[in-house]
mmCIF file with all atom_site columns, C-alpha atoms in Angstrom:
data_model
loop_
_atom_site.group_PDB
_atom_site.id
_atom_site.type_symbol
_atom_site.label_atom_id
_atom_site.label_alt_id
_atom_site.label_comp_id
_atom_site.label_asym_id
_atom_site.label_entity_id
_atom_site.label_seq_id
_atom_site.pdbx_PDB_ins_code
_atom_site.Cartn_x
_atom_site.Cartn_y
_atom_site.Cartn_z
_atom_site.occupancy
_atom_site.B_iso_or_equiv
_atom_site.pdbx_formal_charge
_atom_site.auth_seq_id
_atom_site.auth_comp_id
_atom_site.auth_asym_id
_atom_site.auth_atom_id
_atom_site.pdbx_PDB_model_num
ATOM 1   C CA . MET A 1 1   ? -14.147 -16.604 -16.509 1.00 0.00 ? 1   MET A CA 1
ATOM 2   C CA . ILE A 1 2   ? -10.653 -14.668 -16.430 1.00 0.00 ? 2   ILE A CA 1
ATOM 3   C CA . LYS A 1 3   ? -9.491  -14.703 -12.255 1.00 0.00 ? 3   LYS A CA 1
ATOM 4   C CA . LEU A 1 4   ? -7.812  -10.902 -12.425 1.00 0.00 ? 4   LEU A CA 1
ATOM 5   C CA . PRO A 1 5   ? -4.746  -10.713 -10.041 1.00 0.00 ? 5   PRO A CA 1
ATOM 6   C CA . HIS A 1 6   ? -4.477  -9.020  -6.907  1.00 0.00 ? 6   HIS A CA 1
ATOM 7   C CA . TYR A 1 7   ? -1.083  -6.454  -7.237  1.00 0.00 ? 7   TYR A CA 1
ATOM 8   C CA . ILE A 1 8   ? -0.366  -5.526  -3.531  1.00 0.00 ? 8   ILE A CA 1
ATOM 9   C CA . GLN A 1 9   ? 2.408   -2.617  -2.974  1.00 0.00 ? 9   GLN A CA 1
ATOM 10  C CA . VAL A 1 10  ? 5.698   -4.199  -1.080  1.00 0.00 ? 10  VAL A CA 1
ATOM 11  C CA . SER A 1 11  ? 6.884   -0.910  0.967   1.00 0.00 ? 11  SER A CA 1
ATOM 12  C CA . ASP A 1 12  ? 10.661  -0.665  -0.989  1.00 0.00 ? 12  ASP A CA 1
ATOM 13  C CA . MET A 1 13  ? 13.269  -2.809  -2.680  1.00 0.00 ? 13  MET A CA 1
ATOM 14  C CA . LEU A 1 14  ? 15.077  -3.703  -0.695  1.00 0.00 ? 14  LEU A CA 1
ATOM 15  C CA . GLU A 1 15  ? 12.145  -5.800  1.534   1.00 0.00 ? 15  GLU A CA 1
ATOM 16  C CA . PHE A 1 16  ? 11.560  -6.865  -3.166  1.00 0.00 ? 16  PHE A CA 1
ATOM 17  C CA . SER A 1 17  ? 14.956  -8.500  -3.302  1.00 0.00 ? 17  SER A CA 1
ATOM 18  C CA . ARG A 1 18  ? 14.763  -9.741  0.079   1.00 0.00 ? 18  ARG A CA 1
ATOM 19  C CA . LEU A 1 19  ? 10.808  -11.963 -0.171  1.00 0.00 ? 19  LEU A CA 1
ATOM 20  C CA . VAL A 1 20  ? 12.849  -12.276 -4.508  1.00 0.00 ? 20  VAL A CA 1
ATOM 21  C CA . CYS A 1 21  ? 15.952  -13.616 -2.862  1.00 0.00 ? 21  CYS A CA 1
ATOM 22  C CA . ALA A 1 22  ? 16.928  -14.361 0.602   1.00 0.00 ? 22  ALA A CA 1
ATOM 23  C CA . PHE A 1 23  ? 17.164  -18.337 1.404   1.00 0.00 ? 23  PHE A CA 1
ATOM 24  C CA . GLU A 1 24  ? 14.951  -19.467 -1.948  1.00 0.00 ? 24  GLU A CA 1
ATOM 25  C CA . ARG A 1 25  ? 17.806  -22.604 -3.460  1.00 0.00 ? 25  ARG A CA 1
ATOM 26  C CA . VAL A 1 26  ? 16.826  -20.815 -6.380  1.00 0.00 ? 26  VAL A CA 1
ATOM 27  C CA . PRO A 1 27  ? 16.166  -17.114 -6.495  1.00 0.00 ? 27  PRO A CA 1
ATOM 28  C CA . ARG A 1 28  ? 12.283  -16.254 -7.731  1.00 0.00 ? 28  ARG A CA 1
ATOM 29  C CA . THR A 1 29  ? 12.174  -14.867 -11.917 1.00 0.00 ? 29  THR A CA 1
ATOM 30  C CA . SER A 1 30  ? 10.933  -10.643 -11.028 1.00 0.00 ? 30  SER A CA 1
ATOM 31  C CA . PHE A 1 31  ? 9.034   -9.407  -14.320 1.00 0.00 ? 31  PHE A CA 1
ATOM 32  C CA . SER A 1 32  ? 9.680   -5.636  -15.463 1.00 0.00 ? 32  SER A CA 1
ATOM 33  C CA . PHE A 1 33  ? 6.384   -4.362  -16.502 1.00 0.00 ? 33  PHE A CA 1
ATOM 34  C CA . ASP A 1 34  ? 4.871   -0.507  -16.338 1.00 0.00 ? 34  ASP A CA 1
ATOM 35  C CA . LEU A 1 35  ? 1.374   -0.688  -13.431 1.00 0.00 ? 35  LEU A CA 1
ATOM 36  C CA . GLU A 1 36  ? -1.445  1.482   -14.432 1.00 0.00 ? 36  GLU A CA 1
ATOM 37  C CA . GLY A 1 37  ? 0.500   4.582   -14.557 1.00 0.00 ? 37  GLY A CA 1
ATOM 38  C CA . GLN A 1 38  ? 4.132   2.841   -13.728 1.00 0.00 ? 38  GLN A CA 1
ATOM 39  C CA . HIS A 1 39  ? 7.025   0.599   -13.588 1.00 0.00 ? 39  HIS A CA 1
ATOM 40  C CA . VAL A 1 40  ? 7.342   -2.192  -11.568 1.00 0.00 ? 40  VAL A CA 1
ATOM 41  C CA . ILE A 1 41  ? 8.743   -4.912  -10.498 1.00 0.00 ? 41  ILE A CA 1
ATOM 42  C CA . SER A 1 42  ? 6.938   -8.453  -8.984  1.00 0.00 ? 42  SER A CA 1
ATOM 43  C CA . VAL A 1 43  ? 6.497   -12.044 -8.127  1.00 0.00 ? 43  VAL A CA 1
ATOM 44  C CA . GLN A 1 44  ? 4.145   -14.079 -8.015  1.00 0.00 ? 44  GLN A CA 1
ATOM 45  C CA . MET A 1 45  ? 3.884   -15.977 -4.937  1.00 0.00 ? 45  MET A CA 1
ATOM 46  C CA . ASP A 1 46  ? 0.362   -16.831 -3.748  1.00 0.00 ? 46  ASP A CA 1
ATOM 47  C CA . VAL A 1 47  ? -3.055  -17.696 -5.779  1.00 0.00 ? 47  VAL A CA 1
ATOM 48  C CA . LEU A 1 48  ? -5.641  -17.109 -3.826  1.00 0.00 ? 48  LEU A CA 1
ATOM 49  C CA . LYS A 1 49  ? -9.566  -18.599 -5.021  1.00 0.00 ? 49  LYS A CA 1
ATOM 50  C CA . GLU A 1 50  ? -7.970  -19.628 -8.323  1.00 0.00 ? 50  GLU A CA 1
ATOM 51  C CA . LYS A 1 51  ? -6.767  -15.603 -7.986  1.00 0.00 ? 51  LYS A CA 1
ATOM 52  C CA . PRO A 1 52  ? -2.685  -14.856 -8.799  1.00 0.00 ? 52  PRO A CA 1
ATOM 53  C CA . VAL A 1 53  ? -1.942  -12.880 -5.564  1.00 0.00 ? 53  VAL A CA 1
ATOM 54  C CA . ILE A 1 54  ? 1.515   -11.093 -7.119  1.00 0.00 ? 54  ILE A CA 1
ATOM 55  C CA . TYR A 1 55  ? 3.675   -7.890  -4.848  1.00 0.00 ? 55  TYR A CA 1
ATOM 56  C CA . PHE A 1 56  ? 4.902   -5.852  -6.153  1.00 0.00 ? 56  PHE A CA 1
ATOM 57  C CA . THR A 1 57  ? 7.509   -2.065  -6.688  1.00 0.00 ? 57  THR A CA 1
ATOM 58  C CA . PRO A 1 58  ? 7.920   0.193   -8.192  1.00 0.00 ? 58  PRO A CA 1
ATOM 59  C CA . THR A 1 59  ? 11.387  1.235   -10.360 1.00 0.00 ? 59  THR A CA 1
ATOM 60  C CA . GLU A 1 60  ? 13.338  3.560   -12.675 1.00 0.00 ? 60  GLU A CA 1
ATOM 61  C CA . LYS A 1 61  ? 15.429  1.643   -12.894 1.00 0.00 ? 61  LYS A CA 1
ATOM 62  C CA . ILE A 1 62  ? 16.074  -1.333  -15.752 1.00 0.00 ? 62  ILE A CA 1
ATOM 63  C CA . GLY A 1 63  ? 18.568  -3.834  -16.110 1.00 0.00 ? 63  GLY A CA 1
ATOM 64  C CA . HIS A 1 64  ? 18.593  -8.260  -16.458 1.00 0.00 ? 64  HIS A CA 1
ATOM 65  C CA . TYR A 1 65  ? 18.870  -8.743  -12.612 1.00 0.00 ? 65  TYR A CA 1
ATOM 66  C CA . LEU A 1 66  ? 17.999  -7.623  -9.314  1.00 0.00 ? 66  LEU A CA 1
ATOM 67  C CA . SER A 1 67  ? 21.002  -8.507  -6.978  1.00 0.00 ? 67  SER A CA 1
ATOM 68  C CA . TYR A 1 68  ? 20.939  -9.033  -3.418  1.00 0.00 ? 68  TYR A CA 1
ATOM 69  C CA . GLY A 1 69  ? 23.745  -10.269 -0.567  1.00 0.00 ? 69  GLY A CA 1
ATOM 70  C CA . PHE A 1 70  ? 25.247  -8.659  2.332   1.00 0.00 ? 70  PHE A CA 1
ATOM 71  C CA . LYS A 1 71  ? 27.902  -5.491  2.061   1.00 0.00 ? 71  LYS A CA 1
ATOM 72  C CA . GLY A 1 72  ? 29.378  -4.979  5.717   1.00 0.00 ? 72  GLY A CA 1
ATOM 73  C CA . GLY A 1 73  ? 26.982  -6.851  7.375   1.00 0.00 ? 73  GLY A CA 1
ATOM 74  C CA . LYS A 1 74  ? 24.234  -4.793  6.149   1.00 0.00 ? 74  LYS A CA 1
ATOM 75  C CA . GLU A 1 75  ? 22.377  -6.039  3.169   1.00 0.00 ? 75  GLU A CA 1
ATOM 76  C CA . ASP A 1 76  ? 22.359  -4.447  -0.048  1.00 0.00 ? 76  ASP A CA 1
ATOM 77  C CA . SER A 1 77  ? 20.287  -4.726  -3.630  1.00 0.00 ? 77  SER A CA 1
ATOM 78  C CA . GLU A 1 78  ? 21.337  -3.587  -6.932  1.00 0.00 ? 78  GLU A CA 1
ATOM 79  C CA . ILE A 1 79  ? 19.647  -4.236  -10.636 1.00 0.00 ? 79  ILE A CA 1
ATOM 80  C CA . VAL A 1 80  ? 22.053  -4.874  -12.006 1.00 0.00 ? 80  VAL A CA 1
ATOM 81  C CA . ASN A 1 81  ? 23.283  -5.768  -15.882 1.00 0.00 ? 81  ASN A CA 1
ATOM 82  C CA . THR A 1 82  ? 25.518  -9.476  -16.002 1.00 0.00 ? 82  THR A CA 1
ATOM 83  C CA . ILE A 1 83  ? 26.308  -11.310 -12.543 1.00 0.00 ? 83  ILE A CA 1
ATOM 84  C CA . THR A 1 84  ? 29.431  -10.477 -11.373 1.00 0.00 ? 84  THR A CA 1
ATOM 85  C CA . ASN A 1 85  ? 29.384  -11.613 -7.413  1.00 0.00 ? 85  ASN A CA 1
ATOM 86  C CA . PRO A 1 86  ? 29.704  -14.607 -6.067  1.00 0.00 ? 86  PRO A CA 1
ATOM 87  C CA . THR A 1 87  ? 28.637  -14.362 -2.352  1.00 0.00 ? 87  THR A CA 1
ATOM 88  C CA . TYR A 1 88  ? 24.984  -12.442 -4.171  1.00 0.00 ? 88  TYR A CA 1
ATOM 89  C CA . LEU A 1 89  ? 22.389  -14.282 -5.515  1.00 0.00 ? 89  LEU A CA 1
ATOM 90  C CA . TYR A 1 90  ? 20.860  -12.663 -8.897  1.00 0.00 ? 90  TYR A CA 1
ATOM 91  C CA . SER A 1 91  ? 17.339  -12.736 -9.522  1.00 0.00 ? 91  SER A CA 1
ATOM 92  C CA . PRO A 1 92  ? 17.165  -13.326 -13.216 1.00 0.00 ? 92  PRO A CA 1
ATOM 93  C CA . ILE A 1 93  ? 13.911  -9.835  -15.020 1.00 0.00 ? 93  ILE A CA 1
ATOM 94  C CA . VAL A 1 94  ? 11.930  -10.711 -17.296 1.00 0.00 ? 94  VAL A CA 1
ATOM 95  C CA . ARG A 1 95  ? 10.405  -8.041  -20.008 1.00 0.00 ? 95  ARG A CA 1
ATOM 96  C CA . VAL A 1 96  ? 7.376   -7.842  -20.217 1.00 0.00 ? 96  VAL A CA 1
ATOM 97  C CA . LYS A 1 97  ? 6.716   -5.595  -23.845 1.00 0.00 ? 97  LYS A CA 1
ATOM 98  C CA . SER A 1 98  ? 2.309   -5.465  -21.732 1.00 0.00 ? 98  SER A CA 1
ATOM 99  C CA . LEU A 1 99  ? -0.465  -7.073  -20.105 1.00 0.00 ? 99  LEU A CA 1
ATOM 100 C CA . PRO A 1 100 ? -2.877  -8.558  -21.413 1.00 0.00 ? 100 PRO A CA 1
ATOM 101 C CA . SER A 1 101 ? -6.275  -8.704  -19.640 1.00 0.00 ? 101 SER A CA 1
ATOM 102 C CA . SER A 1 102 ? -6.009  -11.954 -17.721 1.00 0.00 ? 102 SER A CA 1
ATOM 103 C CA . LEU A 1 103 ? -3.062  -10.485 -16.145 1.00 0.00 ? 103 LEU A CA 1
ATOM 104 C CA . LYS A 1 104 ? -4.880  -6.411  -14.991 1.00 0.00 ? 104 LYS A CA 1
ATOM 105 C CA . PRO A 1 105 ? -5.492  -6.384  -11.760 1.00 0.00 ? 105 PRO A CA 1
ATOM 106 C CA . GLU A 1 106 ? -8.243  -6.495  -9.820  1.00 0.00 ? 106 GLU A CA 1
ATOM 107 C CA . THR A 1 107 ? -10.492 -3.365  -9.154  1.00 0.00 ? 107 THR A CA 1
ATOM 108 C CA . ASN A 1 108 ? -13.781 -5.184  -7.493  1.00 0.00 ? 108 ASN A CA 1
ATOM 109 C CA . LYS A 1 109 ? -13.583 -3.355  -4.448  1.00 0.00 ? 109 LYS A CA 1
ATOM 110 C CA . GLU A 1 110 ? -15.737 -5.568  -3.284  1.00 0.00 ? 110 GLU A CA 1
ATOM 111 C CA . LEU A 1 111 ? -13.998 -8.590  -2.251  1.00 0.00 ? 111 LEU A CA 1
ATOM 112 C CA . GLU A 1 112 ? -15.221 -11.757 -1.872  1.00 0.00 ? 112 GLU A CA 1
ATOM 113 C CA . VAL A 1 113 ? -12.566 -13.880 -0.847  1.00 0.00 ? 113 VAL A CA 1
ATOM 114 C CA . THR A 1 114 ? -10.175 -12.899 1.009   1.00 0.00 ? 114 THR A CA 1
ATOM 115 C CA . TYR A 1 115 ? -7.584  -14.700 4.115   1.00 0.00 ? 115 TYR A CA 1
ATOM 116 C CA . GLU A 1 116 ? -8.726  -15.687 7.109   1.00 0.00 ? 116 GLU A CA 1
ATOM 117 C CA . PRO A 1 117 ? -7.056  -14.487 10.407  1.00 0.00 ? 117 PRO A CA 1
ATOM 118 C CA . LEU A 1 118 ? -5.419  -16.632 12.751  1.00 0.00 ? 118 LEU A CA 1
ATOM 119 C CA . GLU A 1 119 ? -4.134  -15.178 15.824  1.00 0.00 ? 119 GLU A CA 1
ATOM 120 C CA . LEU A 1 120 ? -1.444  -17.514 16.462  1.00 0.00 ? 120 LEU A CA 1
ATOM 121 C CA . GLU A 1 121 ? -0.330  -16.783 21.116  1.00 0.00 ? 121 GLU A CA 1
ATOM 122 C CA . ASP A 1 122 ? 3.460   -15.674 20.591  1.00 0.00 ? 122 ASP A CA 1
ATOM 123 C CA . LEU A 1 123 ? 6.490   -15.669 17.924  1.00 0.00 ? 123 LEU A CA 1
ATOM 124 C CA . THR A 1 124 ? 7.245   -18.774 19.385  1.00 0.00 ? 124 THR A CA 1
ATOM 125 C CA . SER A 1 125 ? 3.577   -20.349 17.911  1.00 0.00 ? 125 SER A CA 1
ATOM 126 C CA . LEU A 1 126 ? 4.653   -18.321 14.147  1.00 0.00 ? 126 LEU A CA 1
ATOM 127 C CA . VAL A 1 127 ? 7.861   -19.494 13.958  1.00 0.00 ? 127 VAL A CA 1
ATOM 128 C CA . LYS A 1 128 ? 6.761   -23.301 15.334  1.00 0.00 ? 128 LYS A CA 1
ATOM 129 C CA . LEU A 1 129 ? 4.541   -23.536 11.890  1.00 0.00 ? 129 LEU A CA 1
ATOM 130 C CA . SER A 1 130 ? 7.776   -23.645 9.280   1.00 0.00 ? 130 SER A CA 1
ATOM 131 C CA . TYR A 1 131 ? 8.913   -26.894 10.619  1.00 0.00 ? 131 TYR A CA 1
ATOM 132 C CA . GLY A 1 132 ? 9.867   -28.824 8.392   1.00 0.00 ? 132 GLY A CA 1
ATOM 133 C CA . PHE A 1 133 ? 10.093  -25.866 5.408   1.00 0.00 ? 133 PHE A CA 1
ATOM 134 C CA . GLU A 1 134 ? 13.888  -25.204 6.922   1.00 0.00 ? 134 GLU A CA 1
ATOM 135 C CA . GLU A 1 135 ? 15.302  -24.978 3.480   1.00 0.00 ? 135 GLU A CA 1
ATOM 136 C CA . SER A 1 136 ? 13.106  -23.016 2.150   1.00 0.00 ? 136 SER A CA 1
ATOM 137 C CA . PRO A 1 137 ? 11.634  -20.794 4.993   1.00 0.00 ? 137 PRO A CA 1
ATOM 138 C CA . PHE A 1 138 ? 7.814   -19.227 3.887   1.00 0.00 ? 138 PHE A CA 1
ATOM 139 C CA . PRO A 1 139 ? 8.344   -15.773 4.295   1.00 0.00 ? 139 PRO A CA 1
ATOM 140 C CA . LEU A 1 140 ? 6.695   -13.434 6.981   1.00 0.00 ? 140 LEU A CA 1
ATOM 141 C CA . PHE A 1 141 ? 4.990   -10.018 6.087   1.00 0.00 ? 141 PHE A CA 1
ATOM 142 C CA . ALA A 1 142 ? 4.091   -6.909  8.580   1.00 0.00 ? 142 ALA A CA 1
ATOM 143 C CA . PHE A 1 143 ? 2.107   -4.771  7.704   1.00 0.00 ? 143 PHE A CA 1
ATOM 144 C CA . SER A 1 144 ? 0.200   -1.817  10.030  1.00 0.00 ? 144 SER A CA 1
ATOM 145 C CA . ASN A 1 145 ? -3.622  -2.520  10.432  1.00 0.00 ? 145 ASN A CA 1
ATOM 146 C CA . GLY A 1 146 ? -3.513  1.353   12.867  1.00 0.00 ? 146 GLY A CA 1
ATOM 147 C CA . THR A 1 147 ? -2.848  -0.001  15.857  1.00 0.00 ? 147 THR A CA 1
ATOM 148 C CA . LYS A 1 148 ? -1.183  -2.316  15.751  1.00 0.00 ? 148 LYS A CA 1
ATOM 149 C CA . TRP A 1 149 ? 1.728   -4.226  13.430  1.00 0.00 ? 149 TRP A CA 1
ATOM 150 C CA . MET A 1 150 ? 1.227   -7.837  12.059  1.00 0.00 ? 150 MET A CA 1
ATOM 151 C CA . VAL A 1 151 ? 3.639   -10.572 11.626  1.00 0.00 ? 151 VAL A CA 1
ATOM 152 C CA . GLY A 1 152 ? 2.024   -13.972 10.037  1.00 0.00 ? 152 GLY A CA 1
ATOM 153 C CA . VAL A 1 153 ? 2.040   -16.139 6.721   1.00 0.00 ? 153 VAL A CA 1
ATOM 154 C CA . PHE A 1 154 ? 0.004   -16.845 4.450   1.00 0.00 ? 154 PHE A CA 1
ATOM 155 C CA . MET A 1 155 ? -0.933  -21.117 4.151   1.00 0.00 ? 155 MET A CA 1
ATOM 156 C CA . ASN A 1 156 ? -3.253  -23.717 4.109   1.00 0.00 ? 156 ASN A CA 1
ATOM 157 C CA . PHE A 1 157 ? -3.689  -26.151 6.627   1.00 0.00 ? 157 PHE A CA 1
ATOM 158 C CA . ASN A 1 158 ? -4.505  -29.337 3.759   1.00 0.00 ? 158 ASN A CA 1
ATOM 159 C CA . GLU A 1 159 ? -4.073  -28.868 -0.106  1.00 0.00 ? 159 GLU A CA 1
ATOM 160 C CA . SER A 1 160 ? -8.055  -29.848 -0.239  1.00 0.00 ? 160 SER A CA 1
ATOM 161 C CA . ASP A 1 161 ? -8.672  -26.805 2.384   1.00 0.00 ? 161 ASP A CA 1
ATOM 162 C CA . GLU A 1 162 ? -11.027 -24.387 1.065   1.00 0.00 ? 162 GLU A CA 1
ATOM 163 C CA . VAL A 1 163 ? -10.470 -21.767 4.399   1.00 0.00 ? 163 VAL A CA 1
ATOM 164 C CA . SER A 1 164 ? -6.416  -19.718 2.983   1.00 0.00 ? 164 SER A CA 1
ATOM 165 C CA . TYR A 1 165 ? -5.547  -18.277 6.724   1.00 0.00 ? 165 TYR A CA 1
ATOM 166 C CA . PHE A 1 166 ? -3.096  -15.376 7.904   1.00 0.00 ? 166 PHE A CA 1
ATOM 167 C CA . CYS A 1 167 ? -1.184  -16.965 10.609  1.00 0.00 ? 167 CYS A CA 1
ATOM 168 C CA . HIS A 1 168 ? 0.115   -14.021 12.600  1.00 0.00 ? 168 HIS A CA 1
ATOM 169 C CA . VAL A 1 169 ? 0.313   -12.183 15.363  1.00 0.00 ? 169 VAL A CA 1
ATOM 170 C CA . LYS A 1 170 ? 0.144   -8.411  16.801  1.00 0.00 ? 170 LYS A CA 1
ATOM 171 C CA . LEU A 1 171 ? 3.413   -6.520  17.328  1.00 0.00 ? 171 LEU A CA 1
ATOM 172 C CA . ASP A 1 172 ? 2.832   -3.014  20.136  1.00 0.00 ? 172 ASP A CA 1
ATOM 173 C CA . SER A 1 173 ? 5.543   -1.850  17.067  1.00 0.00 ? 173 SER A CA 1
ATOM 174 C CA . GLU A 1 174 ? 6.977   -2.226  13.666  1.00 0.00 ? 174 GLU A CA 1
ATOM 175 C CA . PRO A 1 175 ? 9.007   -4.732  13.518  1.00 0.00 ? 175 PRO A CA 1
ATOM 176 C CA . THR A 1 176 ? 12.601  -2.557  12.341  1.00 0.00 ? 176 THR A CA 1
ATOM 177 C CA . LYS A 1 177 ? 14.827  -5.614  11.929  1.00 0.00 ? 177 LYS A CA 1
ATOM 178 C CA . PRO A 1 178 ? 14.402  -7.764  8.277   1.00 0.00 ? 178 PRO A CA 1
ATOM 179 C CA . PHE A 1 179 ? 14.682  -11.443 9.949   1.00 0.00 ? 179 PHE A CA 1
ATOM 180 C CA . LEU A 1 180 ? 13.632  -13.560 12.947  1.00 0.00 ? 180 LEU A CA 1
ATOM 181 C CA . LYS A 1 181 ? 15.977  -15.603 14.051  1.00 0.00 ? 181 LYS A CA 1
ATOM 182 C CA . TYR A 1 182 ? 15.462  -18.418 16.567  1.00 0.00 ? 182 TYR A CA 1
ATOM 183 C CA . SER A 1 183 ? 16.178  -22.274 17.768  1.00 0.00 ? 183 SER A CA 1
ATOM 184 C CA . SER A 1 184 ? 14.832  -25.161 18.960  1.00 0.00 ? 184 SER A CA 1
ATOM 185 C CA . LYS A 1 185 ? 17.913  -26.146 21.365  1.00 0.00 ? 185 LYS A CA 1
ATOM 186 C CA . ASP A 1 186 ? 18.443  -22.550 23.277  1.00 0.00 ? 186 ASP A CA 1
ATOM 187 C CA . GLY A 1 187 ? 14.987  -21.829 25.028  1.00 0.00 ? 187 GLY A CA 1
ATOM 188 C CA . LEU A 1 188 ? 15.078  -18.613 24.396  1.00 0.00 ? 188 LEU A CA 1
ATOM 189 C CA . GLU A 1 189 ? 12.017  -16.702 22.337  1.00 0.00 ? 189 GLU A CA 1
ATOM 190 C CA . PRO A 1 190 ? 12.610  -15.660 18.385  1.00 0.00 ? 190 PRO A CA 1
ATOM 191 C CA . ALA A 1 191 ? 14.005  -12.906 18.046  1.00 0.00 ? 191 ALA A CA 1
ATOM 192 C CA . PHE A 1 192 ? 14.399  -9.443  15.416  1.00 0.00 ? 192 PHE A CA 1
ATOM 193 C CA . VAL A 1 193 ? 17.703  -9.384  13.497  1.00 0.00 ? 193 VAL A CA 1
ATOM 194 C CA . ASN A 1 194 ? 19.436  -6.973  11.319  1.00 0.00 ? 194 ASN A CA 1
ATOM 195 C CA . THR A 1 195 ? 21.846  -10.434 9.753   1.00 0.00 ? 195 THR A CA 1
ATOM 196 C CA . VAL A 1 196 ? 22.493  -13.943 10.083  1.00 0.00 ? 196 VAL A CA 1
ATOM 197 C CA . SER A 1 197 ? 25.660  -14.780 10.240  1.00 0.00 ? 197 SER A CA 1
ATOM 198 C CA . GLU A 1 198 ? 24.686  -16.374 13.747  1.00 0.00 ? 198 GLU A CA 1
ATOM 199 C CA . HIS A 1 199 ? 25.585  -19.862 13.710  1.00 0.00 ? 199 HIS A CA 1
ATOM 200 C CA . GLY A 1 200 ? 23.430  -21.971 15.240  1.00 0.00 ? 200 GLY A CA 1
ATOM 201 C CA . TYR A 1 201 ? 19.928  -20.843 14.300  1.00 0.00 ? 201 TYR A CA 1
ATOM 202 C CA . SER A 1 202 ? 17.213  -20.936 11.805  1.00 0.00 ? 202 SER A CA 1
ATOM 203 C CA . TYR A 1 203 ? 15.271  -17.364 9.919   1.00 0.00 ? 203 TYR A CA 1
ATOM 204 C CA . LEU A 1 204 ? 12.634  -16.026 9.282   1.00 0.00 ? 204 LEU A CA 1
ATOM 205 C CA . LYS A 1 205 ? 12.494  -13.484 6.999   1.00 0.00 ? 205 LYS A CA 1
ATOM 206 C CA . ILE A 1 206 ? 10.913  -10.634 6.685   1.00 0.00 ? 206 ILE A CA 1
ATOM 207 C CA . ILE A 1 207 ? 8.471   -8.553  4.981   1.00 0.00 ? 207 ILE A CA 1
ATOM 208 C CA . LYS A 1 208 ? 6.635   -4.992  4.996   1.00 0.00 ? 208 LYS A CA 1
ATOM 209 C CA . LEU A 1 209 ? 4.040   -4.176  3.016   1.00 0.00 ? 209 LEU A CA 1
ATOM 210 C CA . LYS A 1 210 ? 3.526   -0.186  1.930   1.00 0.00 ? 210 LYS A CA 1
ATOM 211 C CA . ASP A 1 211 ? 0.395   -0.056  3.188   1.00 0.00 ? 211 ASP A CA 1
ATOM 212 C CA . LYS A 1 212 ? -2.175  -3.202  4.966   1.00 0.00 ? 212 LYS A CA 1
ATOM 213 C CA . HIS A 1 213 ? -3.186  -5.840  2.929   1.00 0.00 ? 213 HIS A CA 1
ATOM 214 C CA . PRO A 1 214 ? -6.260  -5.504  1.198   1.00 0.00 ? 214 PRO A CA 1
ATOM 215 C CA . LEU A 1 215 ? -6.493  -9.173  1.467   1.00 0.00 ? 215 LEU A CA 1
ATOM 216 C CA . VAL A 1 216 ? -6.522  -9.735  4.620   1.00 0.00 ? 216 VAL A CA 1
ATOM 217 C CA . LYS A 1 217 ? -9.674  -9.867  6.617   1.00 0.00 ? 217 LYS A CA 1
ATOM 218 C CA . LEU A 1 218 ? -9.467  -7.210  9.466   1.00 0.00 ? 218 LEU A CA 1
#
């Protein structure tokens, strides 16, 4: 039986660019195609019970690469045809003419498989899950559950786990800055920041979703 993928929309193109490029040793390859009447760019980030979990955002622009970097201290992203800026990262875009039936979206609204929520005490506990992954740290995903903002990471604690978890903290307000800065040496709480230029710190990228994550059982 074919395991159809789940498609989850991120907030906008900048969020998607950060997802596939920021902190990656090699930027992830993006795929563009038509999905339910709109042109999108996408990347697979997980497999949940043999079903691909794919993140996407709509785009009207077509090109060969998705560029990402910083200009004037702010994130900058654009779909381009050539690699011209050596300080930027570039995700190659593979254009798919038409999706095979095995990559069509899952339409069953009765989800059999979801991530189990695992609430953590604080942001310090959340960043500790990144220990050992500093060279290519995992992304944190953020979305509103209607009353609180959830920020967390999807993970298994070992490969034999039958259950996948969304390890998260709850915030009273939306995180408006795209990175979480932390250090194990200064004793300070992790802080949300706009840039990653301050030396002596580690950083995690935050990816905001357009809506609540449909695979998190809340």
